[in-house]
Amino acid sequence: EDAAQESNVSAELIQARKRAINEWNAWRARVKSETPAKKKTAKKLEEEKEEAVELIDELIDETVEILD
Amino acid sequence: MRPILLQGHERSLTQIKYNADGDLIFSCSKDHRINVWYSHNGERLGTYDGHNGTIWTVDVDSESRFLISGSADNMMKLWEVKTGKCLYTWEFPTAIKRVAFSEDDNYIACITEQRMGYQGAIRIFQINRKGDGKDQSKEPNFMFHPIESKATVLAFSATSDQLVTGHESGKLTLYNTKTGEEVVSNKRAHREVVTDIQMSPDRSYFITSSKDKSAKLYDTKTLDELKSYTTETPLNSAAIAPGRPYILLGGGQEAMNVTTTSARQGKFETRFWHKIFEEEVGRVKGHFGPINTIAVHPAGTSYASGGEDGFIRVHHFDESYFRARPYGDMEPEEE
């Protein structure tokens, strides 16, 4: 009987936790949908540009190797 | 999870901050010093010398270019992170208790202490990021005085036009920074003084700690309570761990209220709570006095606690911390 009661309690607790997770996920989803896409700072944009340039350089290098 | 002890402060820590990359830790103390450390090995990289009083607060911008500090010497200073040079000093009639950068790095907000003849004030300065950083405006862009109860902590919301303050009475207020108007307030957020406020990564929610022995999670837009964590000790600091659903709490009774044996054994603990289930999941012992400040690495890979004992303890989480699923597959969808 004790064991049965215990498992009942834990089943309740598990249900409560599931509810908490679902509520949290729903709230996070709502916050995300309400938040406009983040504006990137000028510095970050610049860095991304630089990264892109480096990537092109690498690709060119590789092409040369293949031709050789 | 063996801690690294950062030794270099001679008196109690007041605030700790990681930079955005997480490779540096900035700390300030009652010993009038600001230190910067490498987070991975605890080596001291340098100091920022110039204040002449307890340094209550420090914050670093997202580029790790500028550092701002506030002190009991009534001065707020802007520092160049790389060189340790003081770029600009603002002087006020009273001590600066809290400073914070806005998310876009363009503004700083500060709280000055209420003292005989002077009201507590919140000032917002626009930071001139062009050139060498020495050309700053002496006058704030906006200034206002909180009513009813003095502000103790603050943090900008996701945009620089709003900030949240925590108050001595336990109240939270969301202010419009351009008008000084209260957007919304929650008078019964805590029953005693709010001791810390730290934003979630996207600043849509934040955590507060209070001397009322509880920490709570609030929605930044509405100041509605989302979660509550009740402990048996006054809390000085609370932090949100990115990546795992945990929050970290620190505090403790002052030494005089504790038996000397427990103080000697380094029993002051950082408490880990499950952010969503509001249940305690673990404790990490170590400090010899109350924990005054806690910060978590922006990637969630380590945390640092600063104590009344003058020590900073940095803990790098081991693999089991990330792997452990104490509640099985019941995990939130993101972070």
Coordinates of C-alpha atoms in Angstrom, one line a residue:
Chain A
E1 CA 0.0 0.0 0.0
D2 CA 2.8 2.3 1.0
A3 CA 4.6 1.5 -2.3
A4 CA 1.4 2.2 -4.2
Q5 CA 1.0 5.5 -2.5
E6 CA 4.6 6.4 -3.1
S7 CA 4.3 5.7 -6.8
N8 CA 1.1 7.7 -6.9
V9 CA 3.0 10.7 -5.4
S10 CA 5.8 10.3 -7.8
A11 CA 3.4 10.0 -10.7
E12 CA 1.9 13.3 -9.6
L13 CA 5.3 14.9 -9.4
I14 CA 6.2 13.7 -12.8
Q15 CA 3.0 15.2 -14.2
A16 CA 3.8 18.5 -12.5
R17 CA 7.3 18.5 -14.0
K18 CA 5.9 17.7 -17.4
R19 CA 3.5 20.6 -17.0
A20 CA 6.3 22.9 -15.9
I21 CA 8.4 22.0 -19.0
N22 CA 5.5 22.5 -21.4
E23 CA 4.6 25.8 -19.8
W24 CA 8.2 27.0 -20.0
N25 CA 8.6 25.8 -23.7
A26 CA 5.3 27.6 -24.6
W27 CA 6.5 30.8 -22.9
R28 CA 9.9 30.7 -24.6
A29 CA 8.3 30.1 -28.0
R30 CA 5.9 33.1 -27.5
V31 CA 8.8 35.3 -26.4
K32 CA 10.8 34.3 -29.5
S33 CA 7.9 35.0 -31.8
E34 CA 7.4 38.4 -30.3
T35 CA 11.0 39.4 -30.4
P36 CA 12.1 41.0 -33.7
A37 CA 15.2 39.5 -35.3
K38 CA 18.3 41.0 -33.6
K39 CA 20.0 43.8 -35.4
K40 CA 23.7 43.1 -35.9
T41 CA 26.2 45.6 -34.8
A42 CA 28.4 47.3 -37.4
K43 CA 31.4 45.6 -36.0
K44 CA 29.9 42.1 -36.3
L45 CA 28.9 42.7 -39.9
E46 CA 32.4 43.8 -40.7
E47 CA 33.9 40.7 -39.1
E48 CA 31.6 38.5 -41.1
K49 CA 32.7 40.3 -44.3
E50 CA 36.3 39.7 -43.4
E51 CA 35.6 36.0 -42.7
A52 CA 34.0 35.7 -46.1
V53 CA 37.0 37.2 -47.8
E54 CA 39.3 34.8 -46.0
L55 CA 37.1 31.9 -47.1
I56 CA 37.4 33.0 -50.7
D57 CA 41.2 33.3 -50.4
E58 CA 41.3 29.7 -49.2
L59 CA 39.2 28.4 -52.0
I60 CA 41.4 30.1 -54.5
D61 CA 44.5 28.5 -53.0
E62 CA 42.9 25.1 -53.2
T63 CA 42.0 25.6 -56.8
V64 CA 45.6 26.5 -57.7
E65 CA 46.8 23.3 -56.0
I66 CA 44.4 21.2 -57.9
L67 CA 45.5 22.7 -61.2
D68 CA 49.2 22.0 -60.4
Chain B
M1 CA 35.2 20.0 -10.8
R2 CA 38.4 21.1 -9.1
P3 CA 38.3 24.8 -8.4
I4 CA 41.0 27.3 -9.3
L5 CA 41.6 29.8 -6.6
L6 CA 42.3 33.3 -7.8
Q7 CA 44.5 35.0 -5.2
G8 CA 45.2 38.7 -5.4
H9 CA 42.4 40.5 -3.5
E10 CA 43.0 41.4 0.1
R11 CA 39.4 42.1 1.0
S12 CA 35.9 40.9 0.2
L13 CA 34.8 40.7 -3.4
T14 CA 31.9 42.9 -4.5
Q15 CA 31.3 41.9 -8.1
I16 CA 32.6 39.5 -10.8
K17 CA 32.0 39.7 -14.5
Y18 CA 33.1 37.5 -17.5
N19 CA 33.6 39.2 -20.8
A20 CA 31.5 38.1 -23.8
D21 CA 34.1 35.6 -25.0
G22 CA 34.5 34.2 -21.6
D23 CA 38.3 34.2 -21.6
L24 CA 38.5 37.0 -19.1
I25 CA 37.2 37.5 -15.6
F26 CA 37.0 41.0 -14.1
S27 CA 36.7 41.4 -10.3
C28 CA 36.4 44.3 -8.0
S29 CA 36.8 44.4 -4.2
K30 CA 36.7 46.4 -1.0
D31 CA 40.6 46.5 -1.3
H32 CA 40.2 49.4 -3.9
R33 CA 41.4 47.1 -6.7
I34 CA 40.0 45.8 -10.0
N35 CA 41.7 42.7 -11.3
V36 CA 41.5 40.9 -14.7
W37 CA 42.2 37.2 -14.9
Y38 CA 42.4 34.5 -17.5
S39 CA 39.4 32.3 -16.8
H40 CA 41.0 29.1 -18.0
N41 CA 43.9 29.0 -15.6
G42 CA 43.3 31.8 -13.1
E43 CA 46.4 33.7 -14.0
R44 CA 46.2 37.4 -13.2
L45 CA 46.5 39.5 -16.4
G46 CA 46.5 42.9 -14.9
T47 CA 44.9 45.5 -12.6
Y48 CA 43.1 48.8 -13.1
D49 CA 44.5 51.2 -10.6
G50 CA 43.1 54.6 -9.7
H51 CA 40.1 54.2 -7.4
N52 CA 40.6 55.3 -3.8
G53 CA 37.8 53.4 -2.0
T54 CA 35.7 50.3 -2.1
I55 CA 34.9 49.4 -5.7
W56 CA 31.3 48.3 -5.6
T57 CA 30.7 47.4 -9.2
V58 CA 32.2 46.7 -12.6
D59 CA 31.0 45.9 -16.1
V60 CA 32.7 45.2 -19.4
D61 CA 31.3 45.9 -22.9
S62 CA 30.7 43.1 -25.5
E63 CA 33.9 43.9 -27.4
S64 CA 36.1 43.7 -24.3
R65 CA 37.2 47.2 -25.2
F66 CA 35.9 49.3 -22.4
L67 CA 35.5 48.6 -18.7
I68 CA 33.3 50.7 -16.4
S69 CA 33.7 50.8 -12.6
G70 CA 31.9 52.5 -9.7
S71 CA 33.4 53.2 -6.3
A72 CA 32.8 54.5 -2.8
D73 CA 35.3 57.3 -3.7
N74 CA 32.3 58.9 -5.6
M75 CA 33.9 58.2 -8.9
M76 CA 32.9 56.2 -11.9
K77 CA 35.7 55.4 -14.3
L78 CA 36.0 54.2 -17.9
W79 CA 39.0 52.0 -18.6
E80 CA 40.7 50.6 -21.7
V81 CA 40.6 46.9 -21.1
K82 CA 43.7 46.1 -23.1
T83 CA 46.1 48.6 -21.5
G84 CA 44.6 49.2 -18.1
K85 CA 44.5 53.0 -18.7
C86 CA 41.8 55.1 -17.2
L87 CA 40.2 56.9 -20.1
Y88 CA 37.6 59.1 -18.3
T89 CA 36.4 59.8 -14.7
W90 CA 33.0 61.0 -13.7
E91 CA 32.6 62.4 -10.2
F92 CA 29.4 62.4 -8.2
P93 CA 28.3 63.7 -4.8
T94 CA 27.9 60.1 -3.5
A95 CA 29.2 56.5 -4.0
I96 CA 28.4 54.6 -7.1
K97 CA 26.8 51.3 -6.2
R98 CA 26.1 49.7 -9.6
V99 CA 27.0 50.2 -13.2
A100 CA 25.9 48.4 -16.4
F101 CA 26.5 48.5 -20.1
S102 CA 23.5 48.4 -22.5
E103 CA 23.3 45.5 -24.9
D104 CA 24.5 47.6 -27.8
D105 CA 27.5 49.0 -25.7
N106 CA 26.4 52.6 -26.5
Y107 CA 25.1 53.4 -23.0
I108 CA 26.0 52.9 -19.4
A109 CA 23.7 53.3 -16.5
C110 CA 24.7 53.9 -12.9
I111 CA 23.1 54.1 -9.5
T112 CA 24.4 56.6 -7.0
E113 CA 23.9 56.2 -3.3
Q114 CA 21.3 58.1 -1.3
R115 CA 23.0 60.1 1.4
M116 CA 22.1 63.1 3.6
G117 CA 21.3 66.0 1.3
Y118 CA 21.4 63.8 -1.8
Q119 CA 18.7 61.7 -3.4
G120 CA 19.7 58.3 -4.9
A121 CA 19.9 58.7 -8.6
I122 CA 20.0 56.7 -11.8
R123 CA 22.0 58.3 -14.6
I124 CA 22.4 57.2 -18.2
F125 CA 25.4 58.2 -20.2
Q126 CA 25.9 57.7 -23.9
I127 CA 29.4 56.4 -24.5
N128 CA 31.5 57.9 -27.3
R129 CA 33.1 54.8 -28.9
K130 CA 34.9 56.8 -31.6
G131 CA 38.6 57.6 -31.3
D132 CA 40.6 56.8 -28.1
G133 CA 37.6 56.8 -25.8
K134 CA 38.9 59.8 -23.8
D135 CA 36.3 62.2 -25.2
Q136 CA 33.2 61.5 -23.1
S137 CA 30.5 63.8 -22.0
K138 CA 30.5 64.9 -18.4
E139 CA 26.7 65.3 -18.2
P140 CA 24.4 62.3 -18.3
N141 CA 21.9 62.1 -21.2
F142 CA 19.2 61.2 -18.7
M143 CA 18.8 61.3 -15.0
F144 CA 16.0 60.4 -12.6
H145 CA 15.4 59.7 -9.0
P146 CA 13.6 56.5 -8.0
I147 CA 10.7 57.3 -5.6
E148 CA 9.7 55.5 -2.4
S149 CA 12.7 53.1 -2.1
K150 CA 16.3 53.6 -3.3
A151 CA 17.6 51.5 -6.2
T152 CA 20.3 48.9 -5.3
V153 CA 20.9 47.1 -8.6
L154 CA 20.1 47.5 -12.3
A155 CA 20.3 46.0 -15.7
F156 CA 19.4 47.2 -19.2
S157 CA 16.6 45.2 -21.0
A158 CA 17.1 44.0 -24.6
T159 CA 17.2 47.6 -25.8
S160 CA 18.9 50.6 -24.4
D161 CA 15.6 52.5 -23.9
Q162 CA 14.5 50.4 -20.9
L163 CA 16.2 49.2 -17.7
V164 CA 15.1 47.2 -14.7
T165 CA 16.0 48.3 -11.2
G166 CA 15.8 46.3 -7.9
H167 CA 15.2 48.3 -4.8
E168 CA 15.9 48.3 -1.0
S169 CA 12.2 47.5 -0.3
G170 CA 12.2 44.5 -2.6
K171 CA 10.5 46.3 -5.4
L172 CA 11.4 45.9 -9.1
T173 CA 10.8 48.7 -11.6
L174 CA 11.0 48.8 -15.4
Y175 CA 12.0 52.3 -16.4
N176 CA 11.9 54.1 -19.7
T177 CA 15.5 55.5 -19.8
K178 CA 14.6 58.5 -21.9
T179 CA 11.8 59.8 -19.8
G180 CA 12.5 58.3 -16.4
E181 CA 8.9 57.1 -16.3
E182 CA 8.0 53.8 -14.7
V183 CA 6.8 51.4 -17.4
V184 CA 5.7 48.9 -14.9
S185 CA 6.6 48.0 -11.3
N186 CA 6.3 45.0 -9.1
K187 CA 6.1 46.2 -5.5
R188 CA 6.1 42.8 -3.9
A189 CA 8.8 41.1 -6.0
H190 CA 10.8 40.5 -2.8
R191 CA 10.2 41.2 0.9
E192 CA 13.7 42.6 1.5
V193 CA 16.5 44.3 -0.4
V194 CA 17.2 43.1 -3.9
T195 CA 20.9 42.2 -3.9
D196 CA 21.6 41.1 -7.5
I197 CA 20.0 41.1 -11.0
Q198 CA 21.3 39.2 -14.0
M199 CA 19.8 39.0 -17.4
S200 CA 19.2 35.9 -19.5
P201 CA 21.3 35.8 -22.7
D202 CA 18.5 37.4 -24.8
R203 CA 17.4 39.6 -21.9
S204 CA 13.8 38.5 -22.1
Y205 CA 13.9 37.3 -18.5
F206 CA 16.2 37.8 -15.5
I207 CA 17.0 36.5 -12.1
T208 CA 17.0 38.4 -8.9
S209 CA 18.4 37.5 -5.4
S210 CA 17.4 39.0 -2.1
K211 CA 18.1 39.1 1.6
D212 CA 14.6 37.6 2.0
K213 CA 16.4 34.3 1.2
S214 CA 14.8 33.8 -2.2
A215 CA 15.8 34.2 -5.8
K216 CA 13.2 34.7 -8.5
L217 CA 12.9 34.7 -12.3
Y218 CA 11.0 37.5 -13.9
D219 CA 9.6 38.4 -17.3
T220 CA 11.5 41.5 -18.4
K221 CA 8.5 43.0 -20.3
T222 CA 5.9 42.5 -17.6
L223 CA 7.9 41.9 -14.4
D224 CA 5.6 38.9 -13.8
E225 CA 7.2 36.3 -11.6
L226 CA 8.1 33.1 -13.6
K227 CA 9.9 31.0 -11.0
S228 CA 10.8 31.2 -7.4
Y229 CA 13.7 29.5 -5.4
T230 CA 13.5 29.7 -1.7
T231 CA 16.5 28.9 0.4
E232 CA 17.3 29.2 4.2
T233 CA 19.9 31.9 3.9
P234 CA 20.1 35.5 2.8
L235 CA 21.2 35.7 -0.8
N236 CA 23.7 38.1 -2.3
S237 CA 23.9 36.9 -5.9
A238 CA 22.1 34.8 -8.5
A239 CA 23.1 33.8 -12.0
I240 CA 21.6 31.9 -14.9
A241 CA 23.6 29.1 -16.4
P242 CA 23.4 29.1 -20.2
G243 CA 23.2 25.7 -21.9
R244 CA 21.7 23.8 -18.9
P245 CA 18.5 24.4 -17.1
Y246 CA 20.1 25.6 -13.8
I247 CA 20.5 28.7 -11.8
L248 CA 23.3 29.4 -9.3
L249 CA 22.7 31.1 -5.9
G250 CA 25.2 32.5 -3.4
G251 CA 24.9 34.1 0.0
G252 CA 25.2 33.1 3.6
Q253 CA 24.8 34.5 7.1
E254 CA 27.5 36.9 8.1
A255 CA 30.4 35.4 10.1
M256 CA 29.2 36.7 13.4
N257 CA 26.0 34.7 13.1
V258 CA 27.8 31.5 12.3
T259 CA 29.7 29.1 14.6
T260 CA 33.4 29.6 14.0
T261 CA 33.9 25.9 13.1
S262 CA 31.6 26.0 10.2
A263 CA 33.2 29.2 9.0
R264 CA 36.7 27.6 9.2
Q265 CA 35.7 24.6 7.2
G266 CA 34.8 26.7 4.2
K267 CA 31.2 25.7 4.3
F268 CA 29.7 28.6 2.3
E269 CA 28.1 27.1 -0.7
T270 CA 27.0 27.9 -4.2
R271 CA 23.6 26.3 -4.6
F272 CA 22.4 24.9 -7.9
W273 CA 18.7 24.9 -8.5
H274 CA 16.7 23.5 -11.5
K275 CA 15.5 26.6 -13.2
I276 CA 12.1 25.2 -14.3
F277 CA 11.3 22.7 -11.5
E278 CA 12.3 25.0 -8.7
E279 CA 14.2 22.2 -6.9
E280 CA 17.7 22.3 -5.5
V281 CA 20.0 19.9 -7.4
G282 CA 23.4 20.4 -5.8
R283 CA 25.8 22.5 -3.8
V284 CA 29.4 23.4 -4.1
K285 CA 31.3 24.2 -0.9
G286 CA 34.5 26.2 -0.6
H287 CA 34.3 29.8 0.6
F288 CA 35.1 30.8 4.2
G289 CA 32.6 33.5 4.3
P290 CA 29.3 34.5 2.6
I291 CA 29.4 34.5 -1.2
N292 CA 28.9 38.0 -2.5
T293 CA 28.9 37.6 -6.2
I294 CA 28.5 34.8 -8.8
A295 CA 29.0 34.9 -12.5
V296 CA 28.7 32.2 -15.2
H297 CA 30.8 31.9 -18.3
P298 CA 28.7 33.1 -21.3
A299 CA 29.0 29.6 -22.9
G300 CA 28.1 28.0 -19.6
T301 CA 31.4 26.1 -19.3
S302 CA 32.5 27.5 -16.0
Y303 CA 31.5 29.7 -13.1
A304 CA 33.2 32.0 -10.7
S305 CA 32.2 33.0 -7.2
G306 CA 33.6 35.8 -5.1
G307 CA 33.4 35.7 -1.4
E308 CA 33.5 37.9 1.7
D309 CA 36.7 35.9 2.4
G310 CA 38.6 37.7 -0.4
F311 CA 38.8 34.7 -2.7
I312 CA 37.5 34.0 -6.2
R313 CA 36.9 30.4 -7.0
V314 CA 36.6 29.4 -10.6
H315 CA 35.0 26.0 -11.3
H316 CA 35.2 24.5 -14.8
F317 CA 32.3 22.2 -15.3
D318 CA 33.3 18.6 -16.1
E319 CA 31.7 16.4 -18.7
S320 CA 29.3 14.8 -16.3
Y321 CA 27.7 18.2 -15.6
F322 CA 26.7 18.5 -19.3
R323 CA 25.8 14.8 -19.6
A324 CA 23.8 14.4 -16.4
R325 CA 20.0 14.2 -16.9
P326 CA 18.7 14.1 -13.3
Y327 CA 15.1 14.3 -14.6
G328 CA 15.5 11.9 -17.5
D329 CA 14.3 13.3 -20.8
M330 CA 12.4 16.1 -19.2
E331 CA 14.5 19.0 -20.6
P332 CA 13.4 22.4 -21.9
E333 CA 13.6 22.8 -25.6
E334 CA 16.2 25.5 -25.8
E335 CA 19.2 26.4 -23.6

